[in-house]
mmCIF file of C-alpha atoms in Angstrom:
data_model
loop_
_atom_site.group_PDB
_atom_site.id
_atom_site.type_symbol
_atom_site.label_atom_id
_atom_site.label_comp_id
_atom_site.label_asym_id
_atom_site.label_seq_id
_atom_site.Cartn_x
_atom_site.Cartn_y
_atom_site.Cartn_z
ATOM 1 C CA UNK A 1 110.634 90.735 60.332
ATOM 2 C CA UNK A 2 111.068 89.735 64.154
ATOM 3 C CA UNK A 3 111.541 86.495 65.180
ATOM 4 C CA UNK A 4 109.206 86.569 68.274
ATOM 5 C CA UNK A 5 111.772 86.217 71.148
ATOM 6 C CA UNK A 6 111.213 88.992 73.754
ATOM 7 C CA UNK A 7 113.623 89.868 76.626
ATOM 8 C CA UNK A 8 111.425 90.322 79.853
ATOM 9 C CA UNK A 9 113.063 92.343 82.694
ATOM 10 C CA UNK A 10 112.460 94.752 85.567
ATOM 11 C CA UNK A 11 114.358 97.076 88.159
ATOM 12 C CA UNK A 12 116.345 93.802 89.480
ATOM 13 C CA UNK A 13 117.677 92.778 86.393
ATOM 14 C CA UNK A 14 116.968 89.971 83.508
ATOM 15 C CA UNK A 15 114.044 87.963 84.219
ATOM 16 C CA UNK A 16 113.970 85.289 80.844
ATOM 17 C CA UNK A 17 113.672 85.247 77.565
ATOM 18 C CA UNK A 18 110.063 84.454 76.177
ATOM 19 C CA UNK A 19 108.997 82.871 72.183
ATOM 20 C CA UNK A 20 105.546 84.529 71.543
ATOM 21 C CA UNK A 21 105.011 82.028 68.926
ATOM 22 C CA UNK A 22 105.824 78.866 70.819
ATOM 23 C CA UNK A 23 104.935 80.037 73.905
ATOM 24 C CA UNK A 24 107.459 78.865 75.836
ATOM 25 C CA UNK A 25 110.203 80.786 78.338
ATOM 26 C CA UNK A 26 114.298 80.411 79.198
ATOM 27 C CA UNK A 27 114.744 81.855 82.604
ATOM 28 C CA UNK A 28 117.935 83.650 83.212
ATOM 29 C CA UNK A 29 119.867 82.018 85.342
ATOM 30 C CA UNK A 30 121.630 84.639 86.906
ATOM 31 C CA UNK A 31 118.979 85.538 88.537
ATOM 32 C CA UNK A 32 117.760 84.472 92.177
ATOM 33 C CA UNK A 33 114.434 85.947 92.850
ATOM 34 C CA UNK A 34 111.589 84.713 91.292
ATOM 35 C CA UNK A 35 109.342 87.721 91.478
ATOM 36 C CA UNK A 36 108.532 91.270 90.394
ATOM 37 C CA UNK A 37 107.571 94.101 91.058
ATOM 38 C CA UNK A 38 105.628 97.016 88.880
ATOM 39 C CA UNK A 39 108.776 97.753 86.631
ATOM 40 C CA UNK A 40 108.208 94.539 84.878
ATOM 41 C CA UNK A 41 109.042 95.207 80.808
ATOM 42 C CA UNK A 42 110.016 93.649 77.889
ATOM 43 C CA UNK A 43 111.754 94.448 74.634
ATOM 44 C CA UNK A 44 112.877 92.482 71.359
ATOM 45 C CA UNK A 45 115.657 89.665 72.373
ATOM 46 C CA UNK A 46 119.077 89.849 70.420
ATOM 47 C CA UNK A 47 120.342 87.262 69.101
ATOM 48 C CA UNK A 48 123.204 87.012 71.807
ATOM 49 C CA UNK A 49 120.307 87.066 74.680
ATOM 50 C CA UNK A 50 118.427 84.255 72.802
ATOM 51 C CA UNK A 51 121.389 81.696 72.353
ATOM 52 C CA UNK A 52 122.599 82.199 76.133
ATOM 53 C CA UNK A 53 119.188 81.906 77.387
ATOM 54 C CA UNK A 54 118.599 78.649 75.308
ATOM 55 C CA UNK A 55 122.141 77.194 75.662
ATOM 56 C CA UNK A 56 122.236 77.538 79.940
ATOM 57 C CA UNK A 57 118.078 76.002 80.519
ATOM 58 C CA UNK A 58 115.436 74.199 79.232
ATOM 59 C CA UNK A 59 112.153 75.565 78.143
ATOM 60 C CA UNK A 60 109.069 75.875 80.079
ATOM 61 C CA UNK A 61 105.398 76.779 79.487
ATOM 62 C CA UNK A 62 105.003 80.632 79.438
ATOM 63 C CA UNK A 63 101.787 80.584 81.058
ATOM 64 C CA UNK A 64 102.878 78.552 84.191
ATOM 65 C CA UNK A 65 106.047 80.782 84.196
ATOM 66 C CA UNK A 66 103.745 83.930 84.153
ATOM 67 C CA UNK A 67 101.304 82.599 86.375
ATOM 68 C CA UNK A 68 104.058 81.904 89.549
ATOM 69 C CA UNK A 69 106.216 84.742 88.553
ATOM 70 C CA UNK A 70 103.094 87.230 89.054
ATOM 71 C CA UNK A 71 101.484 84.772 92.220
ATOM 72 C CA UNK A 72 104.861 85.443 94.432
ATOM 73 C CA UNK A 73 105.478 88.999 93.413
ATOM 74 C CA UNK A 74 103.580 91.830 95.332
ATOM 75 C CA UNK A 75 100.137 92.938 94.065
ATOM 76 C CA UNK A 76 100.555 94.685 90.685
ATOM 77 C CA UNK A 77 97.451 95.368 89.729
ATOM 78 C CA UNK A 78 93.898 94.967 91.313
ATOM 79 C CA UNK A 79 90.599 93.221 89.925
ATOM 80 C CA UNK A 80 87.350 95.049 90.810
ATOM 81 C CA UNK A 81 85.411 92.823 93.269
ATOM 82 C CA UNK A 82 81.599 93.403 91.717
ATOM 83 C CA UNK A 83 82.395 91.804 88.189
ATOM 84 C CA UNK A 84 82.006 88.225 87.305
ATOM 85 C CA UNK A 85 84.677 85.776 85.732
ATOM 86 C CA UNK A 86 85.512 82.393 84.555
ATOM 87 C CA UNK A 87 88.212 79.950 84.308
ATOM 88 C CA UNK A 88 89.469 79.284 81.224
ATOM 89 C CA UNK A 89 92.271 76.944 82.053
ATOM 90 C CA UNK A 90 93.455 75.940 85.368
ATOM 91 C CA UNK A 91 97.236 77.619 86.733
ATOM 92 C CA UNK A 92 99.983 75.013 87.516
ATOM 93 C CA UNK A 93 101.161 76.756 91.273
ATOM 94 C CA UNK A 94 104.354 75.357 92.216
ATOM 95 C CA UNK A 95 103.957 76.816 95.734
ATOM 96 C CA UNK A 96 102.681 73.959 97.444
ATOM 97 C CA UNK A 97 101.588 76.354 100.382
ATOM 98 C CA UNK A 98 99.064 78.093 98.270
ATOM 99 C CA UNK A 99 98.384 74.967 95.675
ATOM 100 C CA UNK A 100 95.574 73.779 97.552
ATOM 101 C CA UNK A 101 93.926 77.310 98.286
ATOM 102 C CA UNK A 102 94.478 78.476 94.364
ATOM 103 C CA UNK A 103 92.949 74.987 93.287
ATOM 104 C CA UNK A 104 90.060 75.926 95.184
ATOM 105 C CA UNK A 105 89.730 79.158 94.221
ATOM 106 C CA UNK A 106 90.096 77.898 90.210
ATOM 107 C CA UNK A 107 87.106 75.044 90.736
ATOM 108 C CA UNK A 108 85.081 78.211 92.002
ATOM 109 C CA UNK A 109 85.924 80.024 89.082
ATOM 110 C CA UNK A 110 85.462 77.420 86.480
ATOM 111 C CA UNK A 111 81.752 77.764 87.172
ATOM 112 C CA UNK A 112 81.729 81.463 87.015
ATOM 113 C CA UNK A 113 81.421 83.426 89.923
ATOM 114 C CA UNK A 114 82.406 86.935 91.127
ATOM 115 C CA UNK A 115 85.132 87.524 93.644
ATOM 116 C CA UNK A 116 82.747 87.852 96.195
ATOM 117 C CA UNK A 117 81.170 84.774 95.985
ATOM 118 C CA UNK A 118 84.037 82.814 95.793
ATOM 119 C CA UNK A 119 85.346 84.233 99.042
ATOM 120 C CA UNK A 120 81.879 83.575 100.992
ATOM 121 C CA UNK A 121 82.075 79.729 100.002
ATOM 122 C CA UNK A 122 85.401 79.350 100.443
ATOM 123 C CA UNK A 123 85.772 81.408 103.361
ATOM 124 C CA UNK A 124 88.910 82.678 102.043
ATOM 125 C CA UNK A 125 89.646 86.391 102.272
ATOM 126 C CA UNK A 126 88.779 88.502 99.793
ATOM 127 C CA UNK A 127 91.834 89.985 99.113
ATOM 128 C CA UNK A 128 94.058 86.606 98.026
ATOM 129 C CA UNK A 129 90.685 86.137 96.137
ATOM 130 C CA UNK A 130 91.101 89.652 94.259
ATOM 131 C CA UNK A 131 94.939 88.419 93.850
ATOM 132 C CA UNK A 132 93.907 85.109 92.096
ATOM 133 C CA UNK A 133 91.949 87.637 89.333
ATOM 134 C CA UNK A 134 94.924 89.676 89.324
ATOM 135 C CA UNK A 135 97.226 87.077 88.188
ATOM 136 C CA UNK A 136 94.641 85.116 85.998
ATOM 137 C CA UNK A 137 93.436 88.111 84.044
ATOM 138 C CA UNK A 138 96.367 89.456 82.313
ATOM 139 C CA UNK A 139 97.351 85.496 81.034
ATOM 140 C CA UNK A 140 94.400 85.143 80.166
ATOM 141 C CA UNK A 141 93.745 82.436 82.260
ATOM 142 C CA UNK A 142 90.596 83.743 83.463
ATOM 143 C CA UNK A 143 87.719 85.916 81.566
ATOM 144 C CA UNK A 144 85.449 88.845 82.291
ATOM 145 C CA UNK A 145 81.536 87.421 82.155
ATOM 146 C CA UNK A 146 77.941 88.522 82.879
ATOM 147 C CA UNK A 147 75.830 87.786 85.925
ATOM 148 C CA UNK A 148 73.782 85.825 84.512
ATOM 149 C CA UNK A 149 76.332 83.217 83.483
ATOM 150 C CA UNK A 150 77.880 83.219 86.716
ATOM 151 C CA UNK A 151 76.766 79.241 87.828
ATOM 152 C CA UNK A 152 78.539 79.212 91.515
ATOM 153 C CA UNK A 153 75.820 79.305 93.777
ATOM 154 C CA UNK A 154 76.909 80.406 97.018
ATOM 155 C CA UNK A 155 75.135 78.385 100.218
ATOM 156 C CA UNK A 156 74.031 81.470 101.379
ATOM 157 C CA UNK A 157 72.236 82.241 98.621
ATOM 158 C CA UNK A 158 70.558 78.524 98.597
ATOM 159 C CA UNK A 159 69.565 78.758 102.160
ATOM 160 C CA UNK A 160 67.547 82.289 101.500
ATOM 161 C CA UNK A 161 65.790 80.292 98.581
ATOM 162 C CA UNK A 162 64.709 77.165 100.406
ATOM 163 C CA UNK A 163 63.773 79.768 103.415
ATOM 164 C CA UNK A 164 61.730 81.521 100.810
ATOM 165 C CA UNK A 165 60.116 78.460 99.528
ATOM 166 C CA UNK A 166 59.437 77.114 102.593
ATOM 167 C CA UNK A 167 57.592 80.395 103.675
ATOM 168 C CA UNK A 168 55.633 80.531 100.381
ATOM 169 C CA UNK A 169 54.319 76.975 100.995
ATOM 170 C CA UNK A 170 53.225 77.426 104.905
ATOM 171 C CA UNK A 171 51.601 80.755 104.022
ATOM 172 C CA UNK A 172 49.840 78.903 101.077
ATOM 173 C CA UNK A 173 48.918 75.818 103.922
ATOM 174 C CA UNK A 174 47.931 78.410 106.257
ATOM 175 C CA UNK A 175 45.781 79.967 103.776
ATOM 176 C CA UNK A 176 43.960 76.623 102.384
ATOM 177 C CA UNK A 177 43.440 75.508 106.057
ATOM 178 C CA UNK A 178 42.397 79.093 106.798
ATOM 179 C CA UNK A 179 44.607 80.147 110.080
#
């Protein structure tokens, strides 16, 4: 049986050591840069990797690890722009820079929006919105949902309705007064 402590690395070397069952990660300290890149892999831990890892740091939450390991690394993957998500728990940045813009982007989301959408309101480009998705999806921090549950409601789309409403009742005045 395996004890559930994986080994995560890529082209630059050791990245930490990560409990599946606790959740929780021991960065290797050897190591200076705090990104990726798309030869990110894992394999089972030995027991040598897991009592250096353990001995040398503290343990940390593997989502927050995940979540600003994959925010400061190049785009990996890509999220498709027409579907719809929703938040289902909020990232912990630690890049104040983009803390304010990804906190933003996650209120959007908690209401369930698509990538679109969220860029329109928050006048944020679409590609760091598309990023946001990127990073979210594989942690699961964010879900795949229909349409019709999507509850952001873009301004532009408000304005057209009140336009339209206002239209129906003046051509329904105009009619009853007959002009």
């Amino acid at each position: 049986e395996r004890n559930g402590d994986m080994q995560v690395f890529d082209s630059h070397g050791n990245l930490a050591i990560i409990n599946a069952n606790t959740e929780q990660v021991w960065l290797d300290i050897g190591r200076k840069q705090q990104h990726t890149n798309t030869t990110l892999n894992y394999t089972y831990a030995t027991m040598q990797n897991m009592v250096q890892a353990k001995n040398n740091t503290h343990a940390i939450d593997v989502r927050t690890w995940l979540w600003n390991l994959l925010w400061s690394s190049p785009a990996i993957v890509s999220a498709p722009a027409h579907k719809y998500y929703q938040l289902k728990y909020w990232p912990q940045p630690s890049a104040s820079l983009d803390r304010r813009d990804i906190l933003k982007i996650s209120a959007c989301f908690s209401k369930g929006a698509s990538i679109k959408q969220v860029a329109e309101k928050l006048q944020i480009p679409e590609e760091r919105i598309q990023k946001f998705v990127a990073v979210a999806y594989p942690i699961h921090a964010i879900i795949e949902i229909d349409e019709k549950d999507a509850k952001l409601v873009s301004s532009q789309g408000t304005e057209v309705k009140q336009e339209g409403a206002l239209k129906g009742f003046f051509g329904k005045l105009r009619k009853r007064l007959g002009l």
